[in-house]
mmCIF file of C-alpha atoms in Angstrom:
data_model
loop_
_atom_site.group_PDB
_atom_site.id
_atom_site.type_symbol
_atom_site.label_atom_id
_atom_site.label_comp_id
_atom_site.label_asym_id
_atom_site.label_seq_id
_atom_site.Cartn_x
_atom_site.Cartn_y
_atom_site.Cartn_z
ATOM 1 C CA UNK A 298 0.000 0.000 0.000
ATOM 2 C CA UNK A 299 2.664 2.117 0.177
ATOM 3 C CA UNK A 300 2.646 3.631 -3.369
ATOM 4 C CA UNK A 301 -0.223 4.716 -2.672
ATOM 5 C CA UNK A 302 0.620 7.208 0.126
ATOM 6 C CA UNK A 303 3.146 8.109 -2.364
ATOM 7 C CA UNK A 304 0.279 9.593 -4.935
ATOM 8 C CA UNK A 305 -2.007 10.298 -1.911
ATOM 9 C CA UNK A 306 1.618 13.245 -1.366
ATOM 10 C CA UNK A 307 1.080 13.997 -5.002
ATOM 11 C CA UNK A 308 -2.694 14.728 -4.677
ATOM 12 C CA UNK A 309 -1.995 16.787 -2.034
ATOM 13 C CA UNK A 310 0.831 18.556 -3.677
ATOM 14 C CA UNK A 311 -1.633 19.239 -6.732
ATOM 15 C CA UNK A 312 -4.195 20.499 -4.393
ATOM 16 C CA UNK A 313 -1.894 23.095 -2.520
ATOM 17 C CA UNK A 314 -0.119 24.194 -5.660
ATOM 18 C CA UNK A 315 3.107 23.788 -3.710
ATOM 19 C CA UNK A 316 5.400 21.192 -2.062
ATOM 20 C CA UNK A 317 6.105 23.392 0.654
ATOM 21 C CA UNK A 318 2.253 24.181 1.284
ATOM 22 C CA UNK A 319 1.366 20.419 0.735
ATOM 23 C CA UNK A 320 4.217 19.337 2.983
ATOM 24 C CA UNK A 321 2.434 21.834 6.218
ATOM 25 C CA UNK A 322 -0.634 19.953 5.098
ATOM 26 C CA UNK A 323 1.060 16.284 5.121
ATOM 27 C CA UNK A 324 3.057 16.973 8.576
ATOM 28 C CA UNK A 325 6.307 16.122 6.568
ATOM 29 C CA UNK A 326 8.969 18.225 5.967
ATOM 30 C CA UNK A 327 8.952 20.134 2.839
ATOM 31 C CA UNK A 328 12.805 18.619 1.220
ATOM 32 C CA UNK A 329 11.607 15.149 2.388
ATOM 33 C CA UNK A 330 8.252 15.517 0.333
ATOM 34 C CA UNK A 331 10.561 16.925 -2.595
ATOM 35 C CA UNK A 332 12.617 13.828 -2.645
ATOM 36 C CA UNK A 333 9.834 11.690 -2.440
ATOM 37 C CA UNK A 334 8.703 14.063 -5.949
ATOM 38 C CA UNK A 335 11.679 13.414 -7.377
ATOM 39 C CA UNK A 336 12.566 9.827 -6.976
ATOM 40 C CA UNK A 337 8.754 9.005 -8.185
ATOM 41 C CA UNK A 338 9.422 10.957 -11.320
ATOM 42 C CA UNK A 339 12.866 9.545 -11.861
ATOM 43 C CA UNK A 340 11.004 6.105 -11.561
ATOM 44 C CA UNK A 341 8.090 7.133 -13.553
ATOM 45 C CA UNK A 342 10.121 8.408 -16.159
ATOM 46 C CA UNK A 343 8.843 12.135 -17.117
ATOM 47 C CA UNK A 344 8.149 15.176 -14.494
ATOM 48 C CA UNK A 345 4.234 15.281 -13.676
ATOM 49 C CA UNK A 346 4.591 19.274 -12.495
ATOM 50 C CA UNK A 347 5.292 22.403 -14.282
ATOM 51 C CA UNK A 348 8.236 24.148 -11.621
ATOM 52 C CA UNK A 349 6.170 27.385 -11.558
ATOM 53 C CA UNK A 350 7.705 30.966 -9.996
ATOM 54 C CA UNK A 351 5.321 30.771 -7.171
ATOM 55 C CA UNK A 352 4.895 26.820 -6.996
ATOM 56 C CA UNK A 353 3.646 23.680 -9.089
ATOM 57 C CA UNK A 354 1.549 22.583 -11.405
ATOM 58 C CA UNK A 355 0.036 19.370 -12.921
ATOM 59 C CA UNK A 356 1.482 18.971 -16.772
ATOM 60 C CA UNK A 357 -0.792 16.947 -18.726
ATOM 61 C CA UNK A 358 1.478 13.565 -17.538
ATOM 62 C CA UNK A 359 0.380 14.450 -14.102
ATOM 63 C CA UNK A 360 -2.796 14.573 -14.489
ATOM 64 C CA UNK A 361 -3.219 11.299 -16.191
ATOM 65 C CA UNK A 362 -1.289 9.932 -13.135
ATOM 66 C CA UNK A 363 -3.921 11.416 -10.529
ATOM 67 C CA UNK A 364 -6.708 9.967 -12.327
ATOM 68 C CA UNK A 365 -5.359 6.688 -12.470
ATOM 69 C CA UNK A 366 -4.844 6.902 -8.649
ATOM 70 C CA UNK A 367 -7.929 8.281 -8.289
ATOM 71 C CA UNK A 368 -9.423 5.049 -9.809
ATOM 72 C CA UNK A 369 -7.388 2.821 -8.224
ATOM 73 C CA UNK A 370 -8.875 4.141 -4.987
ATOM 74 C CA UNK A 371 -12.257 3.839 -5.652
ATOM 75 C CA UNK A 372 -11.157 0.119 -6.854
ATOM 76 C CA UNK A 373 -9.327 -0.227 -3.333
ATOM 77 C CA UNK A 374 -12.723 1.143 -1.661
ATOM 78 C CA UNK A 375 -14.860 -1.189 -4.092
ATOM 79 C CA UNK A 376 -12.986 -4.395 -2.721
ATOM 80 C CA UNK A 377 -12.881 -3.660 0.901
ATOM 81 C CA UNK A 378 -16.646 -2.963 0.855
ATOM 82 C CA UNK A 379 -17.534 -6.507 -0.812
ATOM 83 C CA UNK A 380 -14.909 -7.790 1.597
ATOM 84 C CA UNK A 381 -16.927 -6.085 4.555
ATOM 85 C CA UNK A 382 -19.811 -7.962 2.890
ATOM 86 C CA UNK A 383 -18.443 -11.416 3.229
ATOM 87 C CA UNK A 384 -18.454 -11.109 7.104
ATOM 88 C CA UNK A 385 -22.216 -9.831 7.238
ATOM 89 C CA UNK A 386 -21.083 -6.197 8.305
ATOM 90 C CA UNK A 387 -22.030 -3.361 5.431
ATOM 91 C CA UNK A 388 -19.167 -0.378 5.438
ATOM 92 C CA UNK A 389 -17.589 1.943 3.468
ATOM 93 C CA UNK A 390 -17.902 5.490 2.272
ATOM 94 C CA UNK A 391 -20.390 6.705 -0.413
ATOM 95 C CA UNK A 392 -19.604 10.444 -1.733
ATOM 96 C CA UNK A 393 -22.365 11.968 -3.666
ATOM 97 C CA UNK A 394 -22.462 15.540 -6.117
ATOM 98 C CA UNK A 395 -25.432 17.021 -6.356
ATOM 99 C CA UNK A 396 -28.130 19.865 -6.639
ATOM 100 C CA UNK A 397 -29.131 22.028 -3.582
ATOM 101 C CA UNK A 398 -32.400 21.299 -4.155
ATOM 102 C CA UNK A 399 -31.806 17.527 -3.241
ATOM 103 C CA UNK A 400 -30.549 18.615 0.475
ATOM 104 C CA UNK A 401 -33.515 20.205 2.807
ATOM 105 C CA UNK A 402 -35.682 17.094 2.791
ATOM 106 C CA UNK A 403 -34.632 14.114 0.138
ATOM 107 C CA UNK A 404 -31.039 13.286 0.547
ATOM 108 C CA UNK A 405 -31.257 13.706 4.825
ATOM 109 C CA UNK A 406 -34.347 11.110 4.505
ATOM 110 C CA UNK A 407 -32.496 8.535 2.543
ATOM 111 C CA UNK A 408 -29.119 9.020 4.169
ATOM 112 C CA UNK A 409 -30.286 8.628 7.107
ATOM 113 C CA UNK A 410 -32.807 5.365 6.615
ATOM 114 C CA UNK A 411 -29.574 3.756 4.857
ATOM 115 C CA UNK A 412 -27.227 4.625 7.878
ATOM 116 C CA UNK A 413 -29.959 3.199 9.994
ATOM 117 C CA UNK A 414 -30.057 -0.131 8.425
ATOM 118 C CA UNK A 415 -26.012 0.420 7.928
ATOM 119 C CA UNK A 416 -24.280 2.680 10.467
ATOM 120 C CA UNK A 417 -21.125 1.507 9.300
ATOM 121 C CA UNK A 418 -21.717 3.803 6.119
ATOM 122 C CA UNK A 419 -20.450 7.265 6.059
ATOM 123 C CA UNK A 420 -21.373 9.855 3.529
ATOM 124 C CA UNK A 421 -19.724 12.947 2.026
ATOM 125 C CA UNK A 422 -22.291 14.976 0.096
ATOM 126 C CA UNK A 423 -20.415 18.023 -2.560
ATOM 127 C CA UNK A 424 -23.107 20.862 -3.748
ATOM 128 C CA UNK A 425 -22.272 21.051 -7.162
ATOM 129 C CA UNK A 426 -24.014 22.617 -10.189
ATOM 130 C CA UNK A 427 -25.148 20.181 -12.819
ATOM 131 C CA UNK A 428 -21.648 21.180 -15.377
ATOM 132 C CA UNK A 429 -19.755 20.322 -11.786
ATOM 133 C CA UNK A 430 -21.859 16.810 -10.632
ATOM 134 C CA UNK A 431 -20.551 15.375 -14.499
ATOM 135 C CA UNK A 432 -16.658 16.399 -13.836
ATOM 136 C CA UNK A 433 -16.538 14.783 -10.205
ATOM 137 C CA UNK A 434 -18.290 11.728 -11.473
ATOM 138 C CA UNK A 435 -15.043 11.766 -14.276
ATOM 139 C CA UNK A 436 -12.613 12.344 -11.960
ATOM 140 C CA UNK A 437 -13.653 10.073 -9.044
ATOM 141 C CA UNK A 438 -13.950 12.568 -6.738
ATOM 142 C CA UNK A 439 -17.739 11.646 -6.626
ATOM 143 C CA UNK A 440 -19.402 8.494 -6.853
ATOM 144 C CA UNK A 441 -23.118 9.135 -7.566
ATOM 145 C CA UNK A 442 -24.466 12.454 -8.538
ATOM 146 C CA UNK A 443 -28.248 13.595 -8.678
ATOM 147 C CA UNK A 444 -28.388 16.620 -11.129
ATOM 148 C CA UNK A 445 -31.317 18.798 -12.848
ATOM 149 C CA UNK A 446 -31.136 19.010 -16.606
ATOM 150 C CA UNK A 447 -27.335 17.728 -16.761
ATOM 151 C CA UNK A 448 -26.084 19.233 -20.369
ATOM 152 C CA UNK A 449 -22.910 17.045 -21.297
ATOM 153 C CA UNK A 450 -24.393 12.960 -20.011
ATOM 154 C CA UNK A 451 -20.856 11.975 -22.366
ATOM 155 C CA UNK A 452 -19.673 9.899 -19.378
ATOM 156 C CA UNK A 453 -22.910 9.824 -17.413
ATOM 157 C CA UNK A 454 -24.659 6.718 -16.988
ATOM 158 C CA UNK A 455 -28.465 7.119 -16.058
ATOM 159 C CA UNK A 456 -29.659 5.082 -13.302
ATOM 160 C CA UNK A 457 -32.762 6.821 -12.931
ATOM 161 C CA UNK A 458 -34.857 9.769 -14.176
ATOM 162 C CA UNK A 459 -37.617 11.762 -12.732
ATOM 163 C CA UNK A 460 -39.295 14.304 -14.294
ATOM 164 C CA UNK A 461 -39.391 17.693 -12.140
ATOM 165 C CA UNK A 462 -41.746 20.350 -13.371
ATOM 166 C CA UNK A 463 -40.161 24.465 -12.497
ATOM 167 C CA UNK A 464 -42.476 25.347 -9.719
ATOM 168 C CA UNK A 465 -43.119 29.281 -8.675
ATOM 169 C CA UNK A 466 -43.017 29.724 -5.300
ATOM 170 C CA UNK A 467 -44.888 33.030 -3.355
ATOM 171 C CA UNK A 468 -46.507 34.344 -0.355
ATOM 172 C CA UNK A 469 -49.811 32.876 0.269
ATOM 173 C CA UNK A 470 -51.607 36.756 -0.626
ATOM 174 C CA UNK A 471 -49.126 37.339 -3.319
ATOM 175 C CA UNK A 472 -52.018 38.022 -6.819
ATOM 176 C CA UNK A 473 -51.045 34.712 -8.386
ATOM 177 C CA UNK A 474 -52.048 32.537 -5.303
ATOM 178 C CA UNK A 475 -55.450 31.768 -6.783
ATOM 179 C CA UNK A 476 -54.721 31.358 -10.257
ATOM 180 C CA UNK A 477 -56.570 28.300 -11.881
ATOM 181 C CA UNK A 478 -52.964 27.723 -13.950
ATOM 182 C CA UNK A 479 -50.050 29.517 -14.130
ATOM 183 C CA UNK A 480 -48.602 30.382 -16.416
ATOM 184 C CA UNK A 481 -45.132 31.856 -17.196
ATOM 185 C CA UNK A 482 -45.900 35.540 -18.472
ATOM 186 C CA UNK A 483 -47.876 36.574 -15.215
ATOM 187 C CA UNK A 484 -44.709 35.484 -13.157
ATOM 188 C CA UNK A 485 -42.546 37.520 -15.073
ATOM 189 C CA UNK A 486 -44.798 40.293 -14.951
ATOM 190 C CA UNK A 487 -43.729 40.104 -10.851
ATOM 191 C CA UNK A 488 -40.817 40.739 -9.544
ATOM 192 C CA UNK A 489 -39.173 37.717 -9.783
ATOM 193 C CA UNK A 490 -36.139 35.913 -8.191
ATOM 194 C CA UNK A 491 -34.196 33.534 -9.717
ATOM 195 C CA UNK A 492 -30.968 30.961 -10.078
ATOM 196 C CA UNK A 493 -27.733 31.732 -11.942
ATOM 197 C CA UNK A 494 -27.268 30.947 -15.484
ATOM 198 C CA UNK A 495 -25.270 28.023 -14.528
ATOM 199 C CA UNK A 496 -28.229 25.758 -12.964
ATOM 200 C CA UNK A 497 -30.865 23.667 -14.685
ATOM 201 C CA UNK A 498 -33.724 25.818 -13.646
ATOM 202 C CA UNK A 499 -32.356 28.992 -14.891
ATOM 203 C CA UNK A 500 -31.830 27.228 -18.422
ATOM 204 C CA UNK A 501 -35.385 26.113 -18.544
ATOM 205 C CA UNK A 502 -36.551 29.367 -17.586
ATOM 206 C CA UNK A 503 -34.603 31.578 -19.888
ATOM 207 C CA UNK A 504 -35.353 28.758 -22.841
ATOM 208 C CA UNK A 505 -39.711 28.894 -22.350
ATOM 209 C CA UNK A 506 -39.458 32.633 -21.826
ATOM 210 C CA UNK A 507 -37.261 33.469 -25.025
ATOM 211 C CA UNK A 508 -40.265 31.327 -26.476
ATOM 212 C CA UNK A 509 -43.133 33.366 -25.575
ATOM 213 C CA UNK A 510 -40.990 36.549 -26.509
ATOM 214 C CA UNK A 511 -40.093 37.520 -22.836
ATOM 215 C CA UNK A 512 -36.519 37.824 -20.856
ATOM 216 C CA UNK A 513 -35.791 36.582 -17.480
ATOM 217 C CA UNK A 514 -35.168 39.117 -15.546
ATOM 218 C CA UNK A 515 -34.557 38.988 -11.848
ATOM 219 C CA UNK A 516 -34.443 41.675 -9.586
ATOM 220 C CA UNK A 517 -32.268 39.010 -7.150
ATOM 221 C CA UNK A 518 -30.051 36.678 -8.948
ATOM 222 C CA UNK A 519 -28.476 33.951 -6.371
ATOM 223 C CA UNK A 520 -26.185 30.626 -6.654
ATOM 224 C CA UNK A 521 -28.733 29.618 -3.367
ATOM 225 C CA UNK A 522 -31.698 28.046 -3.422
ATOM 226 C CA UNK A 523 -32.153 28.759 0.119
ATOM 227 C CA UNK A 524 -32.098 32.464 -0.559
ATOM 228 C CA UNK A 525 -34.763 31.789 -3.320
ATOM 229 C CA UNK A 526 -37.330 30.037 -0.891
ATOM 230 C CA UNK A 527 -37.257 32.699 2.095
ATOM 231 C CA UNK A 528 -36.656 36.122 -0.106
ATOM 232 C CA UNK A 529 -40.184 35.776 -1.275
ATOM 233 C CA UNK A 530 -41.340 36.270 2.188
ATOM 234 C CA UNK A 531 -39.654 39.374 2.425
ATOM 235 C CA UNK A 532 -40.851 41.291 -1.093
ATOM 236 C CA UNK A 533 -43.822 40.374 -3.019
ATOM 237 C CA UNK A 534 -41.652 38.550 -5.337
ATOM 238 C CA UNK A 535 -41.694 35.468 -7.689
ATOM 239 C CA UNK A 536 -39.210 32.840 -7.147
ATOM 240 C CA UNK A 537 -38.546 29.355 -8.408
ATOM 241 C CA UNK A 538 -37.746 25.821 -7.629
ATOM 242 C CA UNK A 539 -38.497 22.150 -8.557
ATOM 243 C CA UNK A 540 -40.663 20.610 -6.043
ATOM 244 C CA UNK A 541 -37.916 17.978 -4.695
ATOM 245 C CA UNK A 542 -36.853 20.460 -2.866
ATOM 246 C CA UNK A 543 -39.597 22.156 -1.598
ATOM 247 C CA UNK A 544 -42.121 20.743 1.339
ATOM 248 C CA UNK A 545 -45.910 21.663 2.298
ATOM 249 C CA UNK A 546 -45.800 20.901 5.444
ATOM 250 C CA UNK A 547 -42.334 22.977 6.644
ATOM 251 C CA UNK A 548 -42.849 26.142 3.955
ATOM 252 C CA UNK A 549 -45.703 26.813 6.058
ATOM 253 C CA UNK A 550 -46.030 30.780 4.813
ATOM 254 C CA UNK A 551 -45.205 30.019 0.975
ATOM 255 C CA UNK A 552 -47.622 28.574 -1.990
ATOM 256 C CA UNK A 553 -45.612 26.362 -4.783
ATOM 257 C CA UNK A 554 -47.294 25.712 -7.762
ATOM 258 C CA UNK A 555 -46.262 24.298 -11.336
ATOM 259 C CA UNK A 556 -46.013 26.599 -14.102
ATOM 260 C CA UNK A 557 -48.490 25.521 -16.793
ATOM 261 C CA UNK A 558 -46.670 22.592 -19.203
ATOM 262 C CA UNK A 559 -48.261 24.733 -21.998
ATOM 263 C CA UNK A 560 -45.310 27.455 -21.649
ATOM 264 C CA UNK A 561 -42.646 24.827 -19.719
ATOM 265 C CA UNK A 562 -42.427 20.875 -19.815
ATOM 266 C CA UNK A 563 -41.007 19.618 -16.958
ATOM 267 C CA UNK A 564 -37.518 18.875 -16.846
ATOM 268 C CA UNK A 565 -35.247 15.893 -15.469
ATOM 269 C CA UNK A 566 -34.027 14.786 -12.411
ATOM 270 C CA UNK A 567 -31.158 12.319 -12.872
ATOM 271 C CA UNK A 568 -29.325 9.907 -10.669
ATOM 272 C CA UNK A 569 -26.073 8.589 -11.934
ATOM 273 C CA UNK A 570 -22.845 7.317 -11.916
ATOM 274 C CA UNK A 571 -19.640 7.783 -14.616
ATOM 275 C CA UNK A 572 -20.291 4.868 -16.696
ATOM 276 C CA UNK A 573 -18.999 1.910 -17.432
ATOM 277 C CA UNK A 574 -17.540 2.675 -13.585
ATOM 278 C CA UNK A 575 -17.701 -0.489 -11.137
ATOM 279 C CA UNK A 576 -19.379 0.666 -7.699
ATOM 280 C CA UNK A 577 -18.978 -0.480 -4.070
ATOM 281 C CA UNK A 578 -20.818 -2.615 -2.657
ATOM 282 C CA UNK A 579 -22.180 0.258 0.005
ATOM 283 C CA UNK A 580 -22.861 2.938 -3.013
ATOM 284 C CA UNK A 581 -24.672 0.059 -5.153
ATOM 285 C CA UNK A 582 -27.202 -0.557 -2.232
ATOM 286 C CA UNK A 583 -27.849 3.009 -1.886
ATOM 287 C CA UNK A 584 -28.149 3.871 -5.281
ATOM 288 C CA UNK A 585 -30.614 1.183 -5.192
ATOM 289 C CA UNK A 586 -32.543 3.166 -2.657
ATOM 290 C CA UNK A 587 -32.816 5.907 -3.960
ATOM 291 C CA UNK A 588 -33.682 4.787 -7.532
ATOM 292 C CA UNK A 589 -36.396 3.672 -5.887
ATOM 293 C CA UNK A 590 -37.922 6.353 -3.807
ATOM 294 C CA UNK A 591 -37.197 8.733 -6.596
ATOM 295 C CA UNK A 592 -39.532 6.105 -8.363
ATOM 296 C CA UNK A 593 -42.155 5.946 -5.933
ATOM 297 C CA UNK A 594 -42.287 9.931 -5.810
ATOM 298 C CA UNK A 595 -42.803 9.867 -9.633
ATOM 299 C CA UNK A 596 -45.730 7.622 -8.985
ATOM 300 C CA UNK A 597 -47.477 9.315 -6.203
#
C-alpha cells in the first residue's frame, strides 16, 4: 500500500499548488516531500509538475497519473466494501455531487434510513451545479451524482430519471395565489427571483421565456436556493424551484405551484454514476434506494 501514500503526497501537492504548502498539510517536511517528488518521477520516467515561480503545477502527464490513482482508490474502496460484505457487516464510504435542491428534505431522509439499516456507512455529500456533478463523477472525486437538466451525459450513466416540473413559489396573498394555472408571463410580470445561469432551472426558464418573446429578468439573482425560498417572504416577489426540494408541510407561509406545461415541460431529475464505472458494494445498495424512492415519488 505504500505507493499509494506516495500519490495520496502527489494529490496533495496538486491540491496546494506547492510542495512546501502540501508538505504543512502532510506533517512532513517540505525537502523530504521533494525527494519523495523526485525519486517518483525519476522512476516514472517524465516530471508530472510544471516548476512554476510561485509553486507547481500538474502537466498533462500528471494529471493522467492522478486519475489513475484516483481510480485505483475507488477500486481499493470497491474491494474492501464486498470484503466487509463477506463477514455480514455493510461499510464503506459513499460520496455523492449534487443539486441544492436535493438537500432540505430528500437526501437527509435517505441518508439517514440507509445509515440506519447500515451505520457503518459514512457519507460525504459536494453541492455542485449540474456542469460540476458530471466532472466529479469523471474524476472520481464523486461516486453518484443527482443533477437537474445535466447538459454534457458523455460519461454519465443514467440510473434513474424523474421528471421535475419548475415550480413558482410566493406568499400565500401574493395576486397569483389563486390562479386556476399559471402560467409563465404573469410570473414575469412580478418581480421575480431567480438561479444563476449556470443551474438547470435557470436554463429552462430563460429557454420557455425566449419562447413566448419575454426575458428573465430577476431583480435578485443567487447561486442559493435557500435564498430563493425565504426572499419571497420578504418582497412580493416570484421565485422558483423544482418541487424535490420544496415541502408543504415545513414552507408553512409560501404557496408552490407548477407553471403551466403549456409554456414549460417539466424537466429531469437524474441519478447517476460515470459509466462503465464499477461501484462499491455500500454505493450500489444506496443507489438502489434511492432509484427507488425517486420512483415511488414519480408515482405518487
Amino acid at each position: 500500500m505504500q505507493h499509494l501514500d506516495t500519490f495520496r503526497l502527489i494529490e496533495a501537492i496538486a491540491r496546494a499548488g506547492s510542495i512546501r504548502k502540501a508538505a504543512e498539510d502532510s506533517n512532513i517536511t517540505a525537502s523530504a516531500l521533494n525527494r519523495r517528488l523526485a525519486r517518483f518521477e525519476r522512476e516514472f520516467g517524465s516530471q508530472i509538475f510544471e516548476r512554476l515561480p510561485r509553486g507547481v503545477r500538474l502537466n498533462p502527464a500528471g494529471e493522467l497519473v492522478l486519475q489513475h490513482y484516483r481510480a485505483q482508490r475507488s477500486d481499493l474502496a470497491r474491494v474492501k466494501s464486498q470484503v466487509a460484505d463477506l463477514s455480514g457487516v455493510r461499510r464503506g464510504h459513499v460520496t455523492i455531487a449534487c443539486s441544492q435542491a436535493l438537500l432540505p428534505f430528500f437526501l437527509p431522509q435517505q441518508i439517514a434510513a440507509y445509515r440506519n439499516a447500515h451505520p457503518g456507512v459514512t457519507f460525504a455529500v459536494n453541492v455542485r451545479d449540474r456542469e460540476q456533478a458530471e466532472a466529479e463523477l469523471v474524476s472520481f472525486r464523486s461516486d453518484l451524482a443527482l443533477v437537474f437538466e445535466p447538459r454534457v451525459l458523455v460519461d454519465f450513466e443514467v440510473l434513474h430519471a424523474i421528471p421535475q416540473p419548475v415550480c413558482a413559489l410566493f406568499t400565500r396573498d401574493h395576486p397569483l395565489a389563486d390562479r386556476a394555472e399559471l402560467r409563465l408571463r404573469d410570473c414575469l410580470d412580478h418581480p421575480h427571483i431567480a438561479p444563476a445561469h449556470k443551474y438547470g432551472v435557470r436554463g429552462l426558464l430563460d429557454m420557455a421565456a425566449k419562447r413566448v418573446g419575454r426575458t428573465v429578468a430577476p431583480v435578485v439573482e443567487t447561486e442559493s436556493f435557500e435564498l430563493i425560498r425565504y426572499y419571497v417572504m420578504h418582497e412580493r416577489a416570484v421565485g422558483f424551484q423544482i418541487p424535490i426540494g420544496l415541502s408543504a408541510e415545513q414552507d408553512t407561509g409560501m404557496v408552490f405551484r407548477p407553471i403551466s406545461d403549456r409554456d414549460m415541460p417539466p424537466g429531469n431529475l437524474l441519478l447517476g454514476q460515470m459509466r462503465g464505472r464499477v461501484l462499491s458494494v455500500a454505493t450500489s445498495r444506496f443507489a438502489d434506494q434511492v432509484a427507488l424512492a425517486l420512483a415511488n415519488m414519480s408515482v405518487a
